[in-house]
Amino acid sequence: MASLPVRDFLAAVRARLCYHAPHSMSTVPTRALVLAAGLGTRMRPLSLDLPKPLMPFWGAPPLGRTLRMLRAWGVTEAVVNVHAGAGEMLRWILANPVDGLRVDLSFEPDALGTGGALVRARWFVGDRPFWIVNADIACALDPAPLRAALAARSTVAAVWVDPARGPRTVETARGRVRCFRSATPGAPGTATFCGVHLVRPELLRFLPLREAFGTIVAAYEAAMNAGRRIAAVAIPGAFWADLGTPRQMVEAHRAAFDSQQPIANSQYRTSNIEHRTSNIEQPTANSQQPTTNIQHPTSNIEHRTSNIEHRTSNIEQPTSSSRQPTADSQRGKGRARPGGRPDAGCPPVDVGRWMVDVGCCSSRRPASLVRPPFAVRGFASIAPDAVLGRGAVIEDSIVWPGARVEPGARLCGAIVGRGAVARGVVRGPLVRADLVLAPAERAAVGRRLGGDVSAEAFEPRGSDRTFLRLRGSRRGAMLIRHGRERPENDRYAGHARFLAALGVRVPALLADRPAARFVLMEDLGDRTLADVIAGAPEPRVAAAYVRVVLAMAPWHVAGLAAARRSGLGLEEPFGPALYEREHRLFLDQYLAGRLPAPAALVAAAARDLGRVSSWLADAPPVLLHRDLQSSNVLWTRGRPAFIDFQGMRSGPAMYDLASLLFDPYVRVPAAVRTRALDAYVAEVGTRRARPDVFLPAAVQRLTQALGAYARLGAIRGAERFLRHIPPALGLLEEALRGCPAGLPALEAIARSRS
């Protein structure tokens, strides 16, 4: 066994001795460990462009904000652990020193986790309390409560928690942590660990001597088992936001914007963009910039606002006859913050021939502004060198340095990476395609999309597939990658060819590369059936659903026989085994797992579901889509097109109809269901349709969906699926009212609405 390095051995001995003579918290901690060595997996594809700690948060990287915050707390020495993007992090730290703060890097060739990072940095710890701060959060807080909490007897660490926001997986009581891994997250008495802790060196006693992957939570649990106390400190008035995923990054921007929260000891500015077409006020060189000092409850942060300075170069001056703002532009009145350094004045945003300062306004009266050729709705964080085209709409979105937004593009909750070009509607993270495409994918794309290709990543949909929308100067395409977890994904391309030959509208297949496990498909846009019916009057909703069910009719009528003739590979048909698996998903994931329900109720529900599947067993089989919900029906050129059909199999036609008309993602009026069902039955005939099993099929489908929502919602980053549970329960109750009597357990579960 190799010997432990001398400095690590001495640090370990010092850590073991320090508990017997703990330092008073009357002195301010002067050292800090900043955790910045994450892989950035949840932030992809943006983390392929920039390491997460360097991604702009209102124009300044979280790492820089954290270092300045620590310096304001009295810290003079910091160690930043790095792994992915270490070179770029080093260059940024060298280029952005913080006065009075020495920063060392702790490079990890292999990621060591939060516990392993502390073991590797034990040489730095010394014998006094020190801070540990995550670099992928945005925060503003008073450190005094944490210092006070650490002074309590037997307390080895004080951790900042938030009892109101986040996943709330930490159980607390009387100011101390009871459990870091709650079995009932979100329940009363739980809180979220916010990633800021004040730690005594004694904690090293509960970590291994040698470097290995580990978590600091494991060390805390070992310390608690040894009788040590971990203080849980909630700080009123503090600001915290997780920056772990693209969605969280957007939500954090919005939260800081809505709360007018000064973040991490930096100045920031807001602006009310007022569209005027005449009487432009041109401030002179002697114009005074009004300044207001606002004391934040937890730190001294100056919130500065100033009048907009209109640059005269490359600005079209509107005349008195200029067209008045439209209703859309009036709705677009918003506040935008420049993405430049918070203390660097108001940098202009390059909008082609327009150079408009969108940074500042008077705190008492908005200054007039040349009407910009783009609209801001909600918030917009725009880098100073970003290029925005005429007619673009920026809504709750972030535009990084060097990005370009094409004329007429619309950003909705988007993040546009460096050098990326936004076209059409963008709703997620967008990066240059060369950052994300493998060589085989680049070869398949070739020149067919034109130049300046960018890739928009879609949120995971609960499978091992990932989706990229590629857009170039000529056209767009959808790249669908799939792993080996579900063999049905290998059949997507073949199913697309088959359905197109059957006359069903599906995206055209542009490239199929089974060995590289991807397909390239025609991009039919992102307008779904749910978008078509949103806010529409009932007759129009009914007409849309009738069009969909009639488009499905050839699929159901001719599909199964054609599939058998062609030897098309299908998934396991609906029968006793598949029905039972869907039942187990509901019973195990939702009833026993999510609620959890008593064993007697679970058993009773299983008996009810057995009756449901027996009613469906006699229906003649057709070729099913299997997942026919509104999000899988695109609307293009006034007619429906179908996607996500890789799970095709034989089964009762009413399973597809129930999936479509009892859809938790949208609200379908009962009269619309009746009209669509009648139109379908008239088209395919009663014998094939078997409308008498429509409601039992809805019960089967909805219980399967509830199980899937519970399973997916338990995955970190996929909690959004949980919001579909209440509407699914409401629809289940509605379907049960029309079913034959004898399903009391399911009726009781549906009425619970939990």
Coordinates of N, CA, C and O in Angstrom, one line a residue, residues 654-753:
M654 N -60.2 1.1 -29.2 CA -60.6 2.1 -28.2 C -59.5 2.5 -27.2 O -59.6 3.6 -26.6
Y655 N -58.4 1.8 -27.2 CA -57.2 2.2 -26.4 C -56.7 3.5 -27.0 O -56.3 4.4 -26.3
D656 N -56.5 3.5 -28.3 CA -56.0 4.8 -29.0 C -57.0 5.9 -28.8 O -56.7 7.0 -28.5
L657 N -58.3 5.6 -29.0 CA -59.3 6.7 -28.9 C -59.4 7.2 -27.4 O -59.5 8.4 -27.2
A658 N -59.3 6.3 -26.5 CA -59.3 6.8 -25.1 C -58.0 7.6 -24.7 O -58.1 8.6 -24.0
S659 N -56.9 7.2 -25.3 CA -55.6 7.9 -25.1 C -55.8 9.4 -25.6 O -55.2 10.3 -25.0
L660 N -56.4 9.5 -26.7 CA -56.6 10.8 -27.4 C -57.6 11.7 -26.6 O -57.4 12.9 -26.4
L661 N -58.8 11.1 -26.3 CA -59.9 11.9 -25.8 C -59.9 12.0 -24.3 O -60.7 12.8 -23.7
F662 N -59.2 11.1 -23.6 CA -59.0 11.3 -22.1 C -57.5 11.6 -21.8 O -56.8 10.8 -21.3
D663 N -57.1 12.7 -22.3 CA -55.7 13.1 -22.3 C -55.4 14.0 -21.1 O -56.0 15.2 -21.2
P664 N -54.6 13.7 -20.1 CA -54.3 14.6 -19.0 C -53.6 15.9 -19.4 O -53.6 16.8 -18.6
Y665 N -53.0 15.9 -20.6 CA -52.3 17.1 -21.0 C -53.2 18.3 -21.5 O -52.8 19.4 -21.5
V666 N -54.5 17.9 -21.8 CA -55.4 18.9 -22.3 C -56.8 18.7 -21.8 O -57.1 17.6 -21.2
R667 N -57.7 19.6 -21.9 CA -59.0 19.5 -21.5 C -59.9 19.3 -22.7 O -60.0 20.2 -23.5
V668 N -60.6 18.1 -22.8 CA -61.5 17.9 -23.9 C -62.9 17.8 -23.4 O -63.2 17.0 -22.6
P669 N -63.7 18.7 -23.8 CA -65.1 18.7 -23.3 C -65.8 17.4 -23.6 O -65.5 16.7 -24.7
A670 N -66.8 17.0 -22.8 CA -67.5 15.7 -23.0 C -68.2 15.7 -24.3 O -68.2 14.6 -25.0
A671 N -68.8 16.8 -24.8 CA -69.5 16.8 -26.0 C -68.5 16.6 -27.2 O -68.9 16.0 -28.2
V672 N -67.3 17.1 -27.1 CA -66.3 16.9 -28.1 C -65.9 15.4 -28.2 O -65.7 14.8 -29.3
R673 N -65.8 14.8 -27.0 CA -65.5 13.3 -27.0 C -66.6 12.5 -27.8 O -66.3 11.7 -28.6
T674 N -67.8 12.9 -27.4 CA -68.9 12.2 -28.1 C -68.9 12.4 -29.6 O -69.1 11.4 -30.3
R675 N -68.7 13.6 -30.0 CA -68.7 13.8 -31.5 C -67.6 13.1 -32.2 O -67.8 12.5 -33.2
A676 N -66.4 13.2 -31.6 CA -65.2 12.5 -32.2 C -65.4 11.0 -32.2 O -65.1 10.3 -33.2
L677 N -65.9 10.4 -31.1 CA -66.1 9.0 -31.1 C -67.2 8.6 -32.1 O -67.0 7.6 -32.8
D678 N -68.3 9.3 -32.2 CA -69.3 9.0 -33.2 C -68.8 9.1 -34.6 O -69.1 8.2 -35.5
A679 N -67.9 10.1 -34.9 CA -67.4 10.2 -36.3 C -66.5 9.0 -36.6 O -66.5 8.5 -37.7
Y680 N -65.7 8.6 -35.6 CA -64.8 7.4 -35.8 C -65.6 6.1 -36.0 O -65.3 5.4 -36.9
V681 N -66.6 5.9 -35.2 CA -67.4 4.7 -35.3 C -68.1 4.7 -36.7 O -68.2 3.6 -37.4
A682 N -68.6 5.8 -37.1 CA -69.3 5.9 -38.4 C -68.3 5.6 -39.6 O -68.7 5.0 -40.6
E683 N -67.0 5.9 -39.4 CA -66.0 5.6 -40.4 C -65.5 4.2 -40.5 O -65.4 3.6 -41.5
V684 N -65.3 3.6 -39.3 CA -64.7 2.2 -39.3 C -65.7 1.1 -39.0 O -65.4 -0.1 -39.2
G685 N -66.9 1.5 -38.5 CA -67.9 0.5 -38.2 C -67.9 0.1 -36.7 O -66.8 0.0 -36.1
T686 N -69.1 -0.3 -36.2 CA -69.2 -0.6 -34.8 C -68.4 -1.9 -34.4 O -67.8 -2.0 -33.3
R687 N -68.4 -2.9 -35.3 CA -67.8 -4.1 -35.0 C -66.3 -4.0 -34.7 O -65.7 -4.5 -33.8
R688 N -65.6 -3.2 -35.6 CA -64.2 -3.0 -35.4 C -63.9 -2.0 -34.2 O -63.0 -2.2 -33.5
A689 N -64.8 -1.0 -34.1 CA -64.5 0.0 -33.1 C -64.8 -0.4 -31.7 O -64.1 -0.1 -30.8
R690 N -65.9 -1.1 -31.5 CA -66.4 -1.6 -30.2 C -66.4 -0.4 -29.2 O -65.7 -0.3 -28.2
P691 N -67.3 0.6 -29.5 CA -67.4 1.8 -28.6 C -67.9 1.4 -27.2 O -67.7 2.2 -26.3
D692 N -68.4 0.2 -27.0 CA -68.9 -0.2 -25.6 C -67.7 -0.3 -24.7 O -67.9 -0.3 -23.4
V693 N -66.5 -0.5 -25.2 CA -65.3 -0.6 -24.2 C -64.5 0.7 -24.2 O -63.4 0.7 -23.7
F694 N -65.1 1.8 -24.7 CA -64.4 3.1 -24.7 C -64.0 3.5 -23.3 O -62.8 3.9 -23.0
L695 N -65.0 3.5 -22.4 CA -64.7 3.9 -21.0 C -63.8 3.0 -20.3 O -62.8 3.4 -19.6
P696 N -64.0 1.6 -20.3 CA -63.0 0.7 -19.7 C -61.6 1.0 -20.3 O -60.6 0.9 -19.6
A697 N -61.5 1.2 -21.6 CA -60.2 1.5 -22.2 C -59.6 2.8 -21.6 O -58.3 2.9 -21.4
A698 N -60.4 3.8 -21.3 CA -59.9 5.0 -20.7 C -59.4 4.7 -19.3 O -58.4 5.3 -18.9
V699 N -60.1 3.9 -18.5 CA -59.6 3.5 -17.2 C -58.2 2.8 -17.3 O -57.3 3.1 -16.6
Q700 N -58.1 1.9 -18.3 CA -56.8 1.2 -18.5 C -55.7 2.2 -18.8 O -54.6 2.1 -18.2
R701 N -56.0 3.1 -19.7 CA -55.0 4.0 -20.2 C -54.6 5.0 -19.0 O -53.4 5.3 -18.8
L702 N -55.6 5.5 -18.3 CA -55.3 6.5 -17.3 C -54.5 5.9 -16.1 O -53.7 6.6 -15.5
T703 N -54.8 4.7 -15.7 CA -54.1 4.1 -14.6 C -52.6 3.8 -15.1 O -51.7 4.0 -14.3
Q704 N -52.5 3.4 -16.3 CA -51.1 3.3 -16.8 C -50.4 4.6 -16.8 O -49.2 4.7 -16.4
A705 N -51.0 5.7 -17.2 CA -50.4 7.0 -17.2 C -50.1 7.5 -15.8 O -49.0 8.0 -15.6
L706 N -50.9 7.2 -14.8 CA -50.6 7.6 -13.5 C -49.4 6.9 -13.0 O -48.5 7.5 -12.3
G707 N -49.2 5.6 -13.3 CA -48.0 4.9 -12.9 C -46.8 5.5 -13.5 O -45.7 5.6 -12.9
A708 N -46.9 5.8 -14.8 CA -45.8 6.4 -15.5 C -45.4 7.8 -15.0 O -44.2 8.1 -14.8
Y709 N -46.4 8.6 -14.6 CA -46.1 9.9 -14.1 C -45.4 9.8 -12.7 O -44.5 10.6 -12.4
A710 N -45.8 8.9 -11.9 CA -45.2 8.7 -10.6 C -43.8 8.2 -10.7 O -42.9 8.6 -10.0
R711 N -43.5 7.3 -11.7 CA -42.2 6.7 -11.9 C -41.3 7.8 -12.4 O -40.2 8.0 -11.9
L712 N -41.7 8.5 -13.5 CA -40.9 9.6 -14.0 C -40.7 10.7 -13.1 O -39.6 11.3 -13.0
G713 N -41.7 11.1 -12.4 CA -41.6 12.3 -11.5 C -40.7 12.1 -10.3 O -40.2 13.0 -9.7
A714 N -40.3 10.8 -10.0 CA -39.4 10.5 -9.0 C -37.9 10.7 -9.4 O -37.0 10.6 -8.6
I715 N -37.7 10.9 -10.7 CA -36.4 11.1 -11.3 C -36.0 12.5 -11.2 O -36.8 13.4 -11.5
R716 N -34.8 12.8 -10.7 CA -34.3 14.1 -10.5 C -34.3 14.8 -11.9 O -33.8 14.3 -12.9
G717 N -34.9 16.0 -11.9 CA -35.0 16.8 -13.2 C -36.2 16.5 -14.0 O -36.5 17.2 -15.0
A718 N -37.0 15.5 -13.6 CA -38.2 15.1 -14.3 C -39.5 15.3 -13.5 O -40.5 14.7 -13.7
E719 N -39.4 16.1 -12.4 CA -40.5 16.3 -11.5 C -41.7 16.9 -12.2 O -42.8 16.8 -11.7
R720 N -41.5 17.5 -13.4 CA -42.6 18.1 -14.1 C -43.8 17.1 -14.4 O -44.9 17.5 -14.6
F721 N -43.4 15.8 -14.5 CA -44.5 14.9 -14.8 C -45.5 14.8 -13.7 O -46.6 14.3 -13.9
L722 N -45.1 15.1 -12.5 CA -46.0 15.0 -11.3 C -47.2 15.9 -11.5 O -48.3 15.7 -10.9
R723 N -47.1 17.0 -12.2 CA -48.2 18.0 -12.3 C -49.4 17.4 -13.1 O -50.5 17.9 -13.1
H724 N -49.1 16.3 -13.8 CA -50.2 15.7 -14.6 C -51.1 14.7 -13.8 O -52.1 14.2 -14.3
I725 N -50.6 14.4 -12.6 CA -51.4 13.5 -11.8 C -52.8 14.0 -11.4 O -53.8 13.2 -11.6
P726 N -53.0 15.2 -10.9 CA -54.3 15.6 -10.6 C -55.3 15.6 -11.7 O -56.4 15.1 -11.6
P727 N -54.9 16.1 -12.9 CA -55.9 16.0 -14.0 C -56.2 14.6 -14.5 O -57.3 14.3 -14.9
A728 N -55.1 13.7 -14.4 CA -55.4 12.3 -14.7 C -56.4 11.7 -13.7 O -57.2 10.9 -14.1
L729 N -56.3 12.0 -12.5 CA -57.2 11.5 -11.5 C -58.6 12.0 -11.8 O -59.6 11.3 -11.6
G730 N -58.7 13.3 -12.1 CA -60.1 13.8 -12.5 C -60.7 13.1 -13.7 O -61.9 12.8 -13.7
L731 N -59.9 12.8 -14.7 CA -60.4 12.1 -15.9 C -60.7 10.7 -15.5 O -61.7 10.1 -16.0
L732 N -59.9 10.0 -14.6 CA -60.2 8.7 -14.2 C -61.6 8.6 -13.5 O -62.4 7.7 -13.8
E733 N -61.8 9.6 -12.6 CA -63.1 9.6 -12.0 C -64.3 9.8 -13.0 O -65.3 9.1 -12.8
E734 N -64.1 10.6 -14.0 CA -65.1 10.8 -15.0 C -65.3 9.5 -15.8 O -66.5 9.2 -16.1
A735 N -64.3 8.8 -16.2 CA -64.4 7.6 -16.9 C -65.1 6.5 -16.1 O -65.9 5.7 -16.6
L736 N -64.8 6.4 -14.8 CA -65.4 5.4 -13.9 C -66.9 5.6 -13.8 O -67.6 4.6 -13.6
R737 N -67.3 6.8 -13.8 CA -68.8 7.0 -13.7 C -69.6 6.4 -14.8 O -70.7 6.0 -14.6
G738 N -69.0 6.2 -16.0 CA -69.7 5.5 -17.0 C -69.4 4.1 -17.2 O -70.0 3.4 -18.1
C739 N -68.5 3.5 -16.4 CA -68.2 2.1 -16.5 C -69.2 1.2 -15.8 O -69.9 1.7 -14.9
P740 N -69.3 0.0 -16.1 CA -70.1 -0.9 -15.4 C -69.8 -0.9 -13.9 O -68.6 -0.6 -13.5
A741 N -70.8 -1.1 -13.0 CA -70.5 -1.1 -11.6 C -69.5 -2.1 -11.2 O -69.3 -3.1 -11.9
G742 N -68.9 -1.9 -10.0 CA -68.1 -3.0 -9.5 C -66.6 -2.6 -9.4 O -65.8 -3.5 -9.4
L743 N -66.3 -1.3 -9.5 CA -64.9 -0.9 -9.4 C -64.7 0.1 -8.2 O -64.2 1.2 -8.4
P744 N -65.1 -0.3 -7.0 CA -65.1 0.6 -5.9 C -63.7 1.1 -5.5 O -63.6 2.3 -5.0
A745 N -62.7 0.3 -5.5 CA -61.4 0.7 -5.1 C -60.9 1.8 -6.0 O -60.3 2.8 -5.6
L746 N -61.0 1.6 -7.3 CA -60.5 2.6 -8.3 C -61.3 3.9 -8.1 O -60.8 5.0 -8.2
E747 N -62.6 3.8 -7.8 CA -63.4 5.0 -7.6 C -62.9 5.8 -6.4 O -62.9 7.0 -6.4
A748 N -62.6 5.1 -5.3 CA -62.1 5.7 -4.1 C -60.8 6.4 -4.4 O -60.5 7.5 -3.9
I749 N -59.9 5.8 -5.2 CA -58.6 6.3 -5.5 C -58.8 7.6 -6.3 O -58.1 8.6 -6.1
A750 N -59.7 7.5 -7.3 CA -59.9 8.7 -8.2 C -60.4 9.9 -7.4 O -60.1 11.0 -7.7
R751 N -61.3 9.6 -6.4 CA -61.9 10.7 -5.6 C -60.8 11.4 -4.7 O -61.0 12.5 -4.3
S752 N -59.7 10.7 -4.5 CA -58.7 11.2 -3.5 C -58.1 12.5 -4.1 O -57.7 13.4 -3.4
R753 N -57.8 12.5 -5.5 CA -57.2 13.6 -6.2 C -55.9 14.0 -5.6 O -55.5 15.2 -5.5

